[in-house]
Structure formats: C-alpha cells, structure tokens
mmCIF file of C-alpha atoms and ligand atoms in Angstrom:
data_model
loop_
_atom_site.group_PDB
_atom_site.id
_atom_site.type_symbol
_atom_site.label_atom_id
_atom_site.label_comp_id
_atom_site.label_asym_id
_atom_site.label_seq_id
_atom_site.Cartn_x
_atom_site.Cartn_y
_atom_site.Cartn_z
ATOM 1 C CA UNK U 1 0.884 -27.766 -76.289
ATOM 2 C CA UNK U 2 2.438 -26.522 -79.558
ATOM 3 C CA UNK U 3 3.000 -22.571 -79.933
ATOM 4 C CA UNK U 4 3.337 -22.710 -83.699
ATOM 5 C CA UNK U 5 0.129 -24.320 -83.572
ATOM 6 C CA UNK U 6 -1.615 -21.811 -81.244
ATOM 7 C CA UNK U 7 -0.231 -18.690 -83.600
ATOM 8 C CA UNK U 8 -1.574 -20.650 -86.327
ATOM 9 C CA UNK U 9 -5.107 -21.058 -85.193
ATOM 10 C CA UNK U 10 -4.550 -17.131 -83.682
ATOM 11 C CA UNK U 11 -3.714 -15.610 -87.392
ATOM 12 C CA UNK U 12 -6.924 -17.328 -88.925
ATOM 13 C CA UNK U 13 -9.533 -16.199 -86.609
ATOM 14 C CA UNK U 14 -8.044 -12.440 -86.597
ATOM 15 C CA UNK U 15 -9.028 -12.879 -89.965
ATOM 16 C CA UNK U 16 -12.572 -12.251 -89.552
ATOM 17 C CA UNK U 17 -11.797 -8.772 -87.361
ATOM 18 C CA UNK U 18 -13.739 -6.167 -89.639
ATOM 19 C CA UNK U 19 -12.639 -2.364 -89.682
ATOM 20 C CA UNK U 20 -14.981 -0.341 -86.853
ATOM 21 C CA UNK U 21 -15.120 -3.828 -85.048
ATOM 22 C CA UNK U 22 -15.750 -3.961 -81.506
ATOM 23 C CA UNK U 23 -13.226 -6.957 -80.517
ATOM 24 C CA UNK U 24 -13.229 -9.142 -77.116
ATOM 25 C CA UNK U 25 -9.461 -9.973 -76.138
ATOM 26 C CA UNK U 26 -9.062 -12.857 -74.192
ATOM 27 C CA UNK U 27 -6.481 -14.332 -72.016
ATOM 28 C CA UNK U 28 -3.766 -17.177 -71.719
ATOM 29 C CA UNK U 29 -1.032 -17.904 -74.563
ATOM 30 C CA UNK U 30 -3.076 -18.843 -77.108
ATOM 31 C CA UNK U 31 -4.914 -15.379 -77.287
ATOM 32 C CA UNK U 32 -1.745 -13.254 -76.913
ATOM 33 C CA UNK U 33 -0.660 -14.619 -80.247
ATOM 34 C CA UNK U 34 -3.850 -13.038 -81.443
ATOM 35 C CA UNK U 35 -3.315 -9.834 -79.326
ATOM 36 C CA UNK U 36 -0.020 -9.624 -81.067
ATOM 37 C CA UNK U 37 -1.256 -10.085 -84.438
ATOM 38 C CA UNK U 38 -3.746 -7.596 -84.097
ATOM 39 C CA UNK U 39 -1.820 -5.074 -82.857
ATOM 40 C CA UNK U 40 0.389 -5.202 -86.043
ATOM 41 C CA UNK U 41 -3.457 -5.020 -88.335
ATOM 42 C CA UNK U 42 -3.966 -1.947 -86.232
ATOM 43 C CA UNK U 43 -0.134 -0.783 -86.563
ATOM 44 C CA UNK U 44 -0.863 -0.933 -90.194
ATOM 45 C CA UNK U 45 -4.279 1.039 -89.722
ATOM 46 C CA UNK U 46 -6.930 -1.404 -88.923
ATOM 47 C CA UNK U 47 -9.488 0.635 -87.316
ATOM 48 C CA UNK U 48 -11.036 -1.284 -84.007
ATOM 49 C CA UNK U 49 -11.963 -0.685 -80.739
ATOM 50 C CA UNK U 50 -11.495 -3.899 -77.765
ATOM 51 C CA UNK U 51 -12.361 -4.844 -74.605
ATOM 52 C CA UNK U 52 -9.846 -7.063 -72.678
ATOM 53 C CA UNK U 53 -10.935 -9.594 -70.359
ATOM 54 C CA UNK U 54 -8.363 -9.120 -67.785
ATOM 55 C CA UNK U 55 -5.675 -6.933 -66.853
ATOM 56 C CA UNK U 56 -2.815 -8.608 -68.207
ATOM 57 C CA UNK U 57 -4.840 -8.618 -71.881
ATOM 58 C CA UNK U 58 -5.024 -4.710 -71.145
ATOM 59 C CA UNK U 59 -1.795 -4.401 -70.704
ATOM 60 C CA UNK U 60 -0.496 -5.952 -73.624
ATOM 61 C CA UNK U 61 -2.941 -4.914 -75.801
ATOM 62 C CA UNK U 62 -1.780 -1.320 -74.851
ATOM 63 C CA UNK U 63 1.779 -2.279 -75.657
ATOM 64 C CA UNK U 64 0.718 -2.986 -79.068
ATOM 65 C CA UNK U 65 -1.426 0.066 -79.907
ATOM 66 C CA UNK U 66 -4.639 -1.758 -79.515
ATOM 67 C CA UNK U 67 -7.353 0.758 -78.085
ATOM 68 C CA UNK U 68 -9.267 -0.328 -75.494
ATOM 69 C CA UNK U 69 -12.545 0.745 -74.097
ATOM 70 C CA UNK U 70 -14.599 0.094 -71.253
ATOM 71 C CA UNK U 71 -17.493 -2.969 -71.449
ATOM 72 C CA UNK U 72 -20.183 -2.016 -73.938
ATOM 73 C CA UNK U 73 -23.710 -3.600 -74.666
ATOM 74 C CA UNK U 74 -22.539 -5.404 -77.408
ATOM 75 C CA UNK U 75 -19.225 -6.325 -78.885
ATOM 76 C CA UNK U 76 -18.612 -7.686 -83.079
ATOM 77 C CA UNK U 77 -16.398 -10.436 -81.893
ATOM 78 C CA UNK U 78 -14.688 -11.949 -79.046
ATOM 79 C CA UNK U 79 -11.265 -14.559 -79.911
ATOM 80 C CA UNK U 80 -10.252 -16.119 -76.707
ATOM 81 C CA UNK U 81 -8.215 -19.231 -76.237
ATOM 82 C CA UNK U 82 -9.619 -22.740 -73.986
ATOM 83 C CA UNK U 83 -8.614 -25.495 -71.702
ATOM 84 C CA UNK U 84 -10.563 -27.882 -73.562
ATOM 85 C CA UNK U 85 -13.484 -27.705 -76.192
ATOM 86 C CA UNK U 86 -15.209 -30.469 -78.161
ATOM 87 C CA UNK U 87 -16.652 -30.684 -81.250
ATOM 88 C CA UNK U 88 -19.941 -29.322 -80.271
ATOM 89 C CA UNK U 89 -18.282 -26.328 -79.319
ATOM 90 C CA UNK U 90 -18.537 -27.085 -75.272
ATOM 91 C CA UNK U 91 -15.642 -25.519 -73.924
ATOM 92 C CA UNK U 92 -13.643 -25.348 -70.318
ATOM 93 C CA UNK U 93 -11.938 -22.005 -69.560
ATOM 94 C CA UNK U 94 -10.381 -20.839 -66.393
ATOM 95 C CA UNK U 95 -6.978 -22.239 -66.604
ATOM 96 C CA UNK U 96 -5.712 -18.326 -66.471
ATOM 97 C CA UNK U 97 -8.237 -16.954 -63.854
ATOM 98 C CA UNK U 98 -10.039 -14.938 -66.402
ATOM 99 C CA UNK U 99 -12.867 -16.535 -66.487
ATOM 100 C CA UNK U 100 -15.328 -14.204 -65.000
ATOM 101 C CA UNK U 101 -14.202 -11.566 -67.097
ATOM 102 C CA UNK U 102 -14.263 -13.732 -70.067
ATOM 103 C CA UNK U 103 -17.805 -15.349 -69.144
ATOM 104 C CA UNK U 104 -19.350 -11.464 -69.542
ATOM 105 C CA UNK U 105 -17.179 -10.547 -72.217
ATOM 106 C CA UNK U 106 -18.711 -14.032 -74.407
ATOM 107 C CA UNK U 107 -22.260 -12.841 -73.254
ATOM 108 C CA UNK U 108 -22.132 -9.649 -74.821
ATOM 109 C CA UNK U 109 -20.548 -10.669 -78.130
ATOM 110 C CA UNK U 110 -22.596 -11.434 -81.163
ATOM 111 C CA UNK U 111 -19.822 -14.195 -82.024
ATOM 112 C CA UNK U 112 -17.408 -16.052 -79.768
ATOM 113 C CA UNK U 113 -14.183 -17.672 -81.359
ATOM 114 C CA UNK U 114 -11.979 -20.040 -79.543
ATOM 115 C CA UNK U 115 -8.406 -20.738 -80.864
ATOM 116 C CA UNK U 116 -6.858 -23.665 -79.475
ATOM 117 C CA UNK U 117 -3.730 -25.708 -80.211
ATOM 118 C CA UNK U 118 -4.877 -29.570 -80.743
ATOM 119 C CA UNK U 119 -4.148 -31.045 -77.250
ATOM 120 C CA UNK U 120 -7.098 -29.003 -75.793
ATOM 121 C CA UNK U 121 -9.962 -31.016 -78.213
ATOM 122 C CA UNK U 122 -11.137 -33.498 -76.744
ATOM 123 C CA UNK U 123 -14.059 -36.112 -77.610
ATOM 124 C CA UNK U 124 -16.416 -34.816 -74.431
ATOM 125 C CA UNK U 125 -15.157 -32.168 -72.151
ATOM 126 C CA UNK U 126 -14.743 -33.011 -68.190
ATOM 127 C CA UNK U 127 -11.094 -34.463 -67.545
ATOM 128 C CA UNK U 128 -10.039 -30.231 -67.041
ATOM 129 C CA UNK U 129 -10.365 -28.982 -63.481
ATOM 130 C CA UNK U 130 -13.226 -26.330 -63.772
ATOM 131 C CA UNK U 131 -12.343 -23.264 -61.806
ATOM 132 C CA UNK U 132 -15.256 -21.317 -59.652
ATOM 133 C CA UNK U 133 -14.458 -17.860 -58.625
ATOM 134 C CA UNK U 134 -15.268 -17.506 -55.243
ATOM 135 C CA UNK U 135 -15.567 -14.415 -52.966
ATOM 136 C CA UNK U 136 -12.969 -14.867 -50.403
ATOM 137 C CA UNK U 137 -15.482 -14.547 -47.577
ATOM 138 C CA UNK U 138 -17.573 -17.067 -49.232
ATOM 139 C CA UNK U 139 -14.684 -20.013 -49.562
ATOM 140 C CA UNK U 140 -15.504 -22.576 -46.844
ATOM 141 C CA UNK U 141 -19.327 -22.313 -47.563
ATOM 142 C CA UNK U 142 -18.744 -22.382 -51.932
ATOM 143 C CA UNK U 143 -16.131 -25.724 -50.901
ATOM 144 C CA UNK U 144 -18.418 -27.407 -48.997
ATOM 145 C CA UNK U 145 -21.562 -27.024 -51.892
ATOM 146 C CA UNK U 146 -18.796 -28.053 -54.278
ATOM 147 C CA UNK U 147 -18.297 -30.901 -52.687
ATOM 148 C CA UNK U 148 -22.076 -31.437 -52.410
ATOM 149 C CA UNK U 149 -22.592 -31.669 -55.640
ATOM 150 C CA UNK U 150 -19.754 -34.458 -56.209
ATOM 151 C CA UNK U 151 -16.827 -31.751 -57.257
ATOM 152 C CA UNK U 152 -13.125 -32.203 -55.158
ATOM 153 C CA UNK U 153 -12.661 -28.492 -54.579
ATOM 154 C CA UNK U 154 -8.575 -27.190 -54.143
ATOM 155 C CA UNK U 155 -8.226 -23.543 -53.457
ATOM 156 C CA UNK U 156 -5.890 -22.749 -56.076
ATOM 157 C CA UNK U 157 -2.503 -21.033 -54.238
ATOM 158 C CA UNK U 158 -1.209 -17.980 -53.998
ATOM 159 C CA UNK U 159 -3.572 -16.962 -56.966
ATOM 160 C CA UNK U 160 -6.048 -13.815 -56.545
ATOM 161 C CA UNK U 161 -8.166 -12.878 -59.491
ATOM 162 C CA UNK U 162 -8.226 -9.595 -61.301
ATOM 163 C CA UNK U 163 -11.350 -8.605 -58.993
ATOM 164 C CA UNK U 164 -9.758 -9.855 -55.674
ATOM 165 C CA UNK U 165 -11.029 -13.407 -54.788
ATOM 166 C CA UNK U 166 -9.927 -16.949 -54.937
ATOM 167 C CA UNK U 167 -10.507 -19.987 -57.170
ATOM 168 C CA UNK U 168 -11.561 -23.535 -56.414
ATOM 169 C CA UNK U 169 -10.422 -25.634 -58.777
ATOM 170 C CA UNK U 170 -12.452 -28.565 -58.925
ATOM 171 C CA UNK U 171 -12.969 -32.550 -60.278
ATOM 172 C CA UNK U 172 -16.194 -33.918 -61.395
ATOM 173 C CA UNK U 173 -16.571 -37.139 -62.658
ATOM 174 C CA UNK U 174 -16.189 -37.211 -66.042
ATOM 175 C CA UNK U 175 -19.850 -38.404 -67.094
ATOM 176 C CA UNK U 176 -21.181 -35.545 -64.600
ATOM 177 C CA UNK U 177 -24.000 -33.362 -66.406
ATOM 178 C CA UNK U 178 -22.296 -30.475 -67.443
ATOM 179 C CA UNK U 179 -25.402 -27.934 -67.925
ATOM 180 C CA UNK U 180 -27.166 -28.802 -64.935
ATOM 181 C CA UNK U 181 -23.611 -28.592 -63.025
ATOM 182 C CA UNK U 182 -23.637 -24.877 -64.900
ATOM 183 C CA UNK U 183 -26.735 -24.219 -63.064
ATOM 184 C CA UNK U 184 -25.893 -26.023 -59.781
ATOM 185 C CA UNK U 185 -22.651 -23.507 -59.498
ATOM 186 C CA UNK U 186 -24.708 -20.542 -60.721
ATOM 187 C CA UNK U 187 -26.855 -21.009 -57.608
ATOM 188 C CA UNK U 188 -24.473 -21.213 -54.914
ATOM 189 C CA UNK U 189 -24.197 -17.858 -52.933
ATOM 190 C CA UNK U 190 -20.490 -16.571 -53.311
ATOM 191 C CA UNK U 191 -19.789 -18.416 -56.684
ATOM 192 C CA UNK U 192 -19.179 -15.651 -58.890
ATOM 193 C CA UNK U 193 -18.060 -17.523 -61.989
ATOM 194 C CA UNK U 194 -16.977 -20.435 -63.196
ATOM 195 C CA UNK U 195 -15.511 -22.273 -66.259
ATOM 196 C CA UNK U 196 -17.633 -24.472 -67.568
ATOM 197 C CA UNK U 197 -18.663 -22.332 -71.114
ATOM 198 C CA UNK U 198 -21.305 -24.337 -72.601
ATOM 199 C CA UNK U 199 -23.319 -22.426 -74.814
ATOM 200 C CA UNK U 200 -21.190 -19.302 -75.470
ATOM 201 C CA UNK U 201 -19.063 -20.390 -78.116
ATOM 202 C CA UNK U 202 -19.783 -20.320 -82.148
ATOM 203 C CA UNK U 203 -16.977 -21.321 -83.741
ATOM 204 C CA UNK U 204 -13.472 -22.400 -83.132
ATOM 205 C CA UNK U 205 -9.879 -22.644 -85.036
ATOM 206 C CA UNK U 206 -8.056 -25.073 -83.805
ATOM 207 C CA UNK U 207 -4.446 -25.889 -85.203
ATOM 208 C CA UNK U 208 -2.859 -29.671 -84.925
ATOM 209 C CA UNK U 209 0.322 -30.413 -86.581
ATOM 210 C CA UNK U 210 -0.111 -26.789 -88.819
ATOM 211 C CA UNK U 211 -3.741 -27.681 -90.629
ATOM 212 C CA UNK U 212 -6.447 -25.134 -89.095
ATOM 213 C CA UNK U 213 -10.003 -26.596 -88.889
ATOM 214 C CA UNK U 214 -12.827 -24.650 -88.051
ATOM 215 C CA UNK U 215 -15.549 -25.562 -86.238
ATOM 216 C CA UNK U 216 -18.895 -23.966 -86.279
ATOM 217 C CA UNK U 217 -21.502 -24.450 -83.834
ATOM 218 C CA UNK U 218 -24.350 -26.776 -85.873
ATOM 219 C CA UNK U 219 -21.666 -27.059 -89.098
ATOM 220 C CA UNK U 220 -18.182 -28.230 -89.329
ATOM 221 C CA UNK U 221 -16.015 -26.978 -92.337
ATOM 222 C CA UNK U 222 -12.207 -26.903 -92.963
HETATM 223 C C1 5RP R 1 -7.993 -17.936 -69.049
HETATM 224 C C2 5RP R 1 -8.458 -18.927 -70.047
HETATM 225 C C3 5RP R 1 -7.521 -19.253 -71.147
HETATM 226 O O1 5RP R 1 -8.091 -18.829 -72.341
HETATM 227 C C4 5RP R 1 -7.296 -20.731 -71.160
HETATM 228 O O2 5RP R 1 -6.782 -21.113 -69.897
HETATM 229 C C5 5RP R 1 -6.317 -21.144 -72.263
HETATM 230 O O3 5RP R 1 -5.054 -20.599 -71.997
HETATM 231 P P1 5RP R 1 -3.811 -20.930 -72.913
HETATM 232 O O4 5RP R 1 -4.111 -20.375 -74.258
HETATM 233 O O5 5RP R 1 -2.661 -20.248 -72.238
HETATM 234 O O6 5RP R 1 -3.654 -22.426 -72.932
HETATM 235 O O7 5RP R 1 -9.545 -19.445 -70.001
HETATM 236 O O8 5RP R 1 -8.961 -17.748 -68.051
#
C-alpha cells in the first residue's frame, strides 16, 4: 500500500465535488486523504453538505469543518476507498467495519467513486476476506450458513461495529459466484451486511506509481 498513491487518487476524485453537493464520506485511509482534502475546499468556501459512513468519518470530518447531516434520500456523490476492485468496477469493502454504513450510503448516491492505491486492483475480485455483519445474537447460526455455502467464517476479535455487532470474516473460493453469494448472504437471518459491493460502484481513481486512471463502469479512460 502506497500513501502518496492513495492521496493521489483522493485529490482527483474530490475533483468532481460540485458547490451545494450532497457528499458520501467513506472510511479507511484511503478516504481520509479525501476527508482531508475536502475539508481544506470547504475551509476555502466550498459549499457542501456530507454524510459519513461511520463514526470515525464523523469525527474527522468535524475536525475539518466539513458539515455533516443526517442520511437523506439521495446524495450527489459518495468517494469511499476498497479492499479490492477490478476493472469492471466489482469491488470488496469491509476491511474497516464500515461496510453496512457504506453499503446504504452507495445505495442512495447517484454516483459512487472508489479511490484506491494500486495493490487493491486486481484481475477478478475474491482472494479479500469478505466481512458479514452479524447481529451478535445471530453469530453461531450466520457461521454455520457461512459455512454452508462454502465460506471459512472467523469472528473478527475484539472488533464491534459502529451499530454494536460482530463481523465474520470469511474465505470463498476464489472462482465462487460472487452475485449469487450477494444474494445467498442477503438471505440469511442475522446477516446485516456484508462486503461484497458488486453493482454499486461507477467509477474509480486508482493511483499506481503516481499516474491516476479512471475507471468508469461500461468505459475506461485515463
Ligand atoms: C471500510 C472500507 C474501506 O474503505 C476499505 O477497507 C479500504 O480501506 P483503506 O483505504 O484503509 O485501505 O471498506 O469498511
């Protein structure tokens, strides 16, 4: 991972933050570099409004002067970072824990960018662990269907999400179906998220050895 690479690919995709945007903030490294930059756009009189997608986005988009409001119907653009993403714009998320949060926050924005340094592209996404929020009550049960549908569950330690439950992390083969695995976690009772973000992205900056390329979702342009 390269943080000159992830504050490159940050800078060019606040580019496209409008004044009277709504904004989605994500969460990990990659998207506090964009937090950061923002905050100096808004520091200089940028006009937005954002949404973080979990509490340690809040608070540092507080630090820097960002306001932040509650969830609304629809937000102008969401920048969050990735565990892995491939060039059809299939992404793995969860690394941080954020993923529920991030999963609604996608949904209701009208475009989703993903910054990434280059070690999270890959050719086809599935060596990443995908993460499933799981009620704590729920744990055993959400395990053993995990397991049931070929995944290696591991309760991730001493970790408790923003909204109070666990993660499974969890190993599928690589070659495993990825959207009907989307589905198959979707369905289990007590799995309230998970990482596997397969439709929600449309474009992506993504920074290897200081050249930006941006993806689109059904283009590719540098
Ligand atoms: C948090 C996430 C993060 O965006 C993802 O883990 C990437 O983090 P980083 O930029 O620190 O590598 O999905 O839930």
């Amino acid at each position: 991972m390269n943080e000159t690479d992830k504050r490159l690919a940050a800078l060019a995709a606040i580019k496209e933050i409008q004044p009277g945007m709504v904004v989605g903030l994500g969460t990990g490294s990659t998207a506090a570099f964009a937090i950061e930059a923002l905050g100096e756009r808004v520091r200089g009189g940028l006009a937005i409004r954002a949404v973080a997608t979990s509490l340690a986005t809040e608070a540092h988009a507080r630090a820097v002067g960002i306001t932040l409001i509650d969830l609304p119907a629809e937000i102008d653009l969401t920048i969050d970072g990735a565990d892995e993403i491939d060039d059809g714009l299939r992404a793995i998320k969860g690394a941080g824990g954020a993923m529920l949060r991030e999963k609604i926050v996608a949904a209701a924005s009208k475009r989703m960018v993903v910054i990434a340094d280059g070690s999270k592209r890959v050719a086809a996404i599935g060596a990443a662990k995908i993460p499933v929020e799981t009620l704590p009550f729920a744990q055993g049960f959400v395990a053993a269907r995990l397991e049931k549908l070929g995944g290696a569950p591991v309760l991730r330690a001493g970790f408790v999400t923003d909204q109070g439950n666990c993660i499974l992390d969890c190993r599928f083969a690589a070659d495993t179906d990825k959207e009907l695995l989307a589905a198959q976690i979707d369905a289990i009772p007590g799995a309230l998220g998970h990482g596997l973000f397969l439709t929600e992205v449309d474009a992506a900056y993504i920074a290897a050895d200081g050249v930006v390329t941006r993806l689109e979702r059904g283009a590719r342009t540098r």
